[in-house]
CSV table of C-alpha atoms in Angstrom, one decimal:
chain,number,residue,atom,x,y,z
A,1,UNK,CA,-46.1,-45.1,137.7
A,2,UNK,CA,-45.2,-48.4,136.0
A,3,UNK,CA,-47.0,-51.6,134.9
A,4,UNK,CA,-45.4,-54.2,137.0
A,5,UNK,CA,-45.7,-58.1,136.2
A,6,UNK,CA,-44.6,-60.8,138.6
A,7,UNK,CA,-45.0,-64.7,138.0
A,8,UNK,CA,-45.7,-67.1,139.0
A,9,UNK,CA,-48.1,-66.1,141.4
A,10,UNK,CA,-47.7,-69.1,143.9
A,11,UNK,CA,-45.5,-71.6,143.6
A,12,UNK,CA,-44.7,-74.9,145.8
A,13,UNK,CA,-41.3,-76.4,145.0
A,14,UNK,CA,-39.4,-79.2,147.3
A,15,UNK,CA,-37.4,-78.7,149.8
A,16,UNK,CA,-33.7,-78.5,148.3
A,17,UNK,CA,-34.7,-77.3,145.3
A,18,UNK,CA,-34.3,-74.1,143.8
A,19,UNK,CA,-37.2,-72.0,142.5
A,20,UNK,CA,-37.3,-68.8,140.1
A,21,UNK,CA,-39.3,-65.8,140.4
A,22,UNK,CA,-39.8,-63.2,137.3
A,23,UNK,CA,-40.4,-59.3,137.7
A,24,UNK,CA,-41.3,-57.3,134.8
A,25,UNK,CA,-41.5,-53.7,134.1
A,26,UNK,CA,-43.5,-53.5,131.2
A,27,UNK,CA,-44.1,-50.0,130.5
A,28,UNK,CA,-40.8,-48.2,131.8
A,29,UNK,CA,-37.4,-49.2,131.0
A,30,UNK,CA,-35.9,-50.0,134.7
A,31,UNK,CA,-32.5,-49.8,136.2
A,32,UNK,CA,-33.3,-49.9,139.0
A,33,UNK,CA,-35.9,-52.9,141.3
A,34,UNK,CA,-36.4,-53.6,144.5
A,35,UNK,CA,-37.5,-57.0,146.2
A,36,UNK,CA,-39.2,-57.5,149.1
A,37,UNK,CA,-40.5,-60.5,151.1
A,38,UNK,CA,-43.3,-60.8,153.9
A,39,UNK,CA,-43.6,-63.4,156.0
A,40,UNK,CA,-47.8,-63.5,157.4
A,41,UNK,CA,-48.7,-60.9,159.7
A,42,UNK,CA,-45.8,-59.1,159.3
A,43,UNK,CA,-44.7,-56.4,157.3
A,44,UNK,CA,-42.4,-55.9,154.0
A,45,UNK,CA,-38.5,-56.6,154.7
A,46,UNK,CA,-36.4,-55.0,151.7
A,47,UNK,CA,-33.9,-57.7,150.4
A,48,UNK,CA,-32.4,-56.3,148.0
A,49,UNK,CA,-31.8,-53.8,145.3
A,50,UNK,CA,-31.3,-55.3,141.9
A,51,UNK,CA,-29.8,-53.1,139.6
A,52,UNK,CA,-29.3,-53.5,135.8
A,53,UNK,CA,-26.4,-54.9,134.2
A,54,UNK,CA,-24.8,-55.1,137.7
A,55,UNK,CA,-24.5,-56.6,140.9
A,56,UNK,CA,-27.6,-56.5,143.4
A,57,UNK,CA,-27.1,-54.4,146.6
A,58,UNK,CA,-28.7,-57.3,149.7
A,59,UNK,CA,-29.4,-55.9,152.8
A,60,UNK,CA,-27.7,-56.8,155.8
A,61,UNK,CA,-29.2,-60.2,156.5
A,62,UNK,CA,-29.9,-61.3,153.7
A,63,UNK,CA,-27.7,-63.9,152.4
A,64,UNK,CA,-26.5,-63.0,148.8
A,65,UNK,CA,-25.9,-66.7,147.5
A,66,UNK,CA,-29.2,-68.0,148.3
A,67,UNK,CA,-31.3,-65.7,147.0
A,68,UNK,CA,-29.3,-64.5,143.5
A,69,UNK,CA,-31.0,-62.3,141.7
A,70,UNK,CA,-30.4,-61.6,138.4
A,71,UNK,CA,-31.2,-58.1,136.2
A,72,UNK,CA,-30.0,-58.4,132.7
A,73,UNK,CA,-32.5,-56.0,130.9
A,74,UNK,CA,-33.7,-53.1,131.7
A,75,UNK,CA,-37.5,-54.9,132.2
A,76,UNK,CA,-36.7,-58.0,133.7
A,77,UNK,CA,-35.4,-58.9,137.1
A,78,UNK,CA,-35.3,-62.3,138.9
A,79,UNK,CA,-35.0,-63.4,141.8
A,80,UNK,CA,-34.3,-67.5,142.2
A,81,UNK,CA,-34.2,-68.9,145.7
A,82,UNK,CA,-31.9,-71.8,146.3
A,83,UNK,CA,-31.8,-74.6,147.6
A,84,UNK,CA,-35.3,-74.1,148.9
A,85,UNK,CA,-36.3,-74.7,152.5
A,86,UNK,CA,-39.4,-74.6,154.5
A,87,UNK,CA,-38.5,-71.4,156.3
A,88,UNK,CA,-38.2,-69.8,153.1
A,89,UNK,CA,-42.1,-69.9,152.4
A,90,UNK,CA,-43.1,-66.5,152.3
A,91,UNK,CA,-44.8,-64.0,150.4
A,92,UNK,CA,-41.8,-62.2,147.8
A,93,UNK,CA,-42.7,-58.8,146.1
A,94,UNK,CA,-41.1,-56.5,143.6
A,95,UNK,CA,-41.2,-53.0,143.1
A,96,UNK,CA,-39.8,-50.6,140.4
A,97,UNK,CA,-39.5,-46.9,141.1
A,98,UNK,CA,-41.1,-44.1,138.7
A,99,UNK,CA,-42.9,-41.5,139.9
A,100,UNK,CA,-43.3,-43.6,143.3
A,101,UNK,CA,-43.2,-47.4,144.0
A,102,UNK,CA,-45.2,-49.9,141.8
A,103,UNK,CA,-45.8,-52.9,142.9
A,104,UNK,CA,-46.0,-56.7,141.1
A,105,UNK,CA,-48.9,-59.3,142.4
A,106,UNK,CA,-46.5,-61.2,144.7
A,107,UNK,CA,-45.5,-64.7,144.4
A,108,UNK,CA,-46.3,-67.0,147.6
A,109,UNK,CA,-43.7,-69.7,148.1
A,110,UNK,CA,-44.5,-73.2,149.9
A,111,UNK,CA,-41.4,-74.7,150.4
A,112,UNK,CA,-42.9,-78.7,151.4
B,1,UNK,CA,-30.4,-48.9,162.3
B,2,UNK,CA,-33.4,-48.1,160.6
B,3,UNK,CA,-36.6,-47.7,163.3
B,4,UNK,CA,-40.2,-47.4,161.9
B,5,UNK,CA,-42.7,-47.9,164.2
B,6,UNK,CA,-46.5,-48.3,163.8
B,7,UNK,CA,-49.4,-49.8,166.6
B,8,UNK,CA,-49.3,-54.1,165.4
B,9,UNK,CA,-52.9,-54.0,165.9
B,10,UNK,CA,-56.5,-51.4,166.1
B,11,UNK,CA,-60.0,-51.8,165.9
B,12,UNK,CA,-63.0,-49.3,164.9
B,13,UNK,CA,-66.6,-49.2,164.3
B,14,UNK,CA,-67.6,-48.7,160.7
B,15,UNK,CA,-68.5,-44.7,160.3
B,16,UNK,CA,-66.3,-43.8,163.0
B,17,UNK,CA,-62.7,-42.2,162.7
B,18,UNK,CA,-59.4,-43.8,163.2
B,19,UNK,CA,-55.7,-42.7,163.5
B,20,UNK,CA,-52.8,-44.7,162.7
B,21,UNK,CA,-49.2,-43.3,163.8
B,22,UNK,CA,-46.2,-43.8,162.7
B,23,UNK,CA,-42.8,-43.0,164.1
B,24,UNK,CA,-39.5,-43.2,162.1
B,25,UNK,CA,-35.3,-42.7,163.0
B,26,UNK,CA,-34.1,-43.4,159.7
B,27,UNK,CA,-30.5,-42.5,158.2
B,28,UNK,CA,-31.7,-40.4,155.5
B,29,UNK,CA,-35.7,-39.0,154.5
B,30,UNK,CA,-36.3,-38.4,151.2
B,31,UNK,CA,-40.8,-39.0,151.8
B,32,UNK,CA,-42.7,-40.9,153.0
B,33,UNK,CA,-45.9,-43.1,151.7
B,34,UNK,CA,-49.0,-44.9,153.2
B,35,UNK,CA,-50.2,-47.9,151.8
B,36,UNK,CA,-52.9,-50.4,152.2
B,37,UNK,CA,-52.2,-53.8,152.1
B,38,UNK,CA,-54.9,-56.5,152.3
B,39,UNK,CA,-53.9,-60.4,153.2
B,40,UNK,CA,-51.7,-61.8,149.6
B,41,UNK,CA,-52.3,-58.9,147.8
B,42,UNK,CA,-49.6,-55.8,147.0
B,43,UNK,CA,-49.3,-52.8,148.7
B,44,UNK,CA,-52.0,-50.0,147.4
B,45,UNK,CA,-51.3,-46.7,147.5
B,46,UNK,CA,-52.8,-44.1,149.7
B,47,UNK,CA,-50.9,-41.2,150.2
B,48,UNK,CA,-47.2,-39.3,150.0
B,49,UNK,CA,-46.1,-36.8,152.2
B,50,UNK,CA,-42.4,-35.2,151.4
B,51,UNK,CA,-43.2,-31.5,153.4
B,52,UNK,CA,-44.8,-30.8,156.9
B,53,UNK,CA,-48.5,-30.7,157.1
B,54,UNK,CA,-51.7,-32.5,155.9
B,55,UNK,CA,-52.4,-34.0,152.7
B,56,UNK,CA,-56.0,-34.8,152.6
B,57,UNK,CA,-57.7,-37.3,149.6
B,58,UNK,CA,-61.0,-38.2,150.6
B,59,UNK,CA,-62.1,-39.8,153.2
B,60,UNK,CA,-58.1,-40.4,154.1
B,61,UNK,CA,-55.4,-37.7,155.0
B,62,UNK,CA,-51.9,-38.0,156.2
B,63,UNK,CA,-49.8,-35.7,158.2
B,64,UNK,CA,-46.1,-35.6,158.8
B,65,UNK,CA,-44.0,-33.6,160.7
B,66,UNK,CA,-40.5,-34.0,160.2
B,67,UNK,CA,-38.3,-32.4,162.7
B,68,UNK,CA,-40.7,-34.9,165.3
B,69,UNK,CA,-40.1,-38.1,162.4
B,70,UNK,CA,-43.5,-38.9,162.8
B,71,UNK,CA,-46.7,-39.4,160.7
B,72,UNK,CA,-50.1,-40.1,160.9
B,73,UNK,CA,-53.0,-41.6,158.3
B,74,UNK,CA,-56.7,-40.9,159.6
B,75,UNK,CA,-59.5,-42.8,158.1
B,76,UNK,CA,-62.7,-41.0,158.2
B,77,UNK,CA,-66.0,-42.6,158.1
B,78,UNK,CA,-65.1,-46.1,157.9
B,79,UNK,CA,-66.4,-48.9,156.2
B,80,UNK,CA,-65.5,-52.6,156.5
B,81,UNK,CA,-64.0,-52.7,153.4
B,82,UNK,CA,-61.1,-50.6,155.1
B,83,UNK,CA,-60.1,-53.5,157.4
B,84,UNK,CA,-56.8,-54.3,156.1
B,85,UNK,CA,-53.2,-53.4,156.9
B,86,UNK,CA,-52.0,-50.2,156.8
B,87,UNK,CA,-48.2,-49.6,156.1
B,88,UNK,CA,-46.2,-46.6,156.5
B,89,UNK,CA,-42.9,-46.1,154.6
B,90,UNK,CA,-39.8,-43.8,154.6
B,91,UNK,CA,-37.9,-43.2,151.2
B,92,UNK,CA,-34.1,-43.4,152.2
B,93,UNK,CA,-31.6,-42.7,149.4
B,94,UNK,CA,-33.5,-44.7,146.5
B,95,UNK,CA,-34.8,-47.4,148.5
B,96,UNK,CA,-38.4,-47.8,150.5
B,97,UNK,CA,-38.3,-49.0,153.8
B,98,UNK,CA,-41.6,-50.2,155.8
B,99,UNK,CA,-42.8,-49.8,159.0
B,100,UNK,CA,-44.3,-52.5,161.2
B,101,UNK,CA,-47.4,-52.1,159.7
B,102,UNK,CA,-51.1,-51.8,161.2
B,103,UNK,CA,-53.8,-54.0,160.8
B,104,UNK,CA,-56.8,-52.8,161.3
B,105,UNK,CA,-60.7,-54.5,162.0
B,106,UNK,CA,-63.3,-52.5,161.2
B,107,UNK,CA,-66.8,-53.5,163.0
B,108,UNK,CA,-70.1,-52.8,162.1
């Protein structure tokens, strides 16, 4: 599978402001990545599917202009979360598909 | 609507054996993994099941059956390190979709 990076791993930001999250495929040239968030004792919701050099794919749900994700390289995705608010804390994954589903570190968002 | 379905919660005694199930209506099945998730961490990977039947990797094995769209993960001889959250998770088209999850308590 692939080396995954994601940064930063925790982050507390405002609320109102906008905060940027960084996924990285280090070892495999992605088209292709998935984000995920998890809210605590729950399980992984798919968000979306970012997709090189094109627009992401959001699930039904999820609202596309405040959580824009970005994928203009084949090893970098990110995801920035706007206008930040307290029910936006949560933990956000990524996960890049090669051989099965590699997973970053996670980033935990405070929204304060 | 995508439907995956595990227990929320179980609880077992360390050496003993434990069953988690999981029970998926999904629009399309292309696999389906079991991970291990503990509290801020990512997923883990345990096992991947694409055919009928038992895969078996140490002390953890996974069954699926298809035509039923349900799975299981058994745990033998359990230590406390395995309390954690289990997650089972169907492959549809591209895109990995997760069940509930488990969490499980191992006691001593």
């Amino acid at each position: 599978g692939a080396v995954v990076s994601q940064h930063p791993s925790w982050v507390i930001c405002k609320s109102g402001t906008s905060v940027k999250i960084e996924c990285r495929s280090l070892d495999f040239q992605a088209t292709t990545m998935f984000w995920y968030r998890q809210f605590p004792k729950q399980s992984l919701m798919l968000m979306a599917t970012s997709n090189e050099g094109s627009k992401a794919t959001y699930e039904q749900g999820v609202e596309k202009d405040k959580f824009l994700i970005n994928h203009a390289s084949l090893t970098l995705s990110t995801l920035t979360v706007t206008s930040a608010h307290p029910e936006d804390s949560s933990f956000y994954i990524c996960s890049v598909s090669n051989y099965g589903y590699t997973f970053g570190s996670g980033t935990r968002l405070t929204v304060v | 609507g995508q439907n995956i379905d595990q227990p929320t919660e179980m609880t077992a005694t360390e050496g003993a054996i434990v069953q988690i199930n999981c029970t998926y209506q999904t629009s399309g099945f292309n696999g389906l993994f079991w991970y291990q998730q503990h509290a801020g961490e990512a997923p883990t990977f345990l096992s991947y099941n694409v055919l009928d039947g038992l895969e078996e990797k140490g002390r953890f094995s996974s069954f699926l059956s298809r035509s039923k769209g349900y799975s299981y993960l058994l745990l033998k001889e359990l230590q406390m390190k395995d309390s954690a959250s289990y997650l089972c998770a169907v492959i549809n088209t591209d895109k990995l979709i997760f069940g509930t999850g488990t969490r499980l308590q191992v006691f001593p």
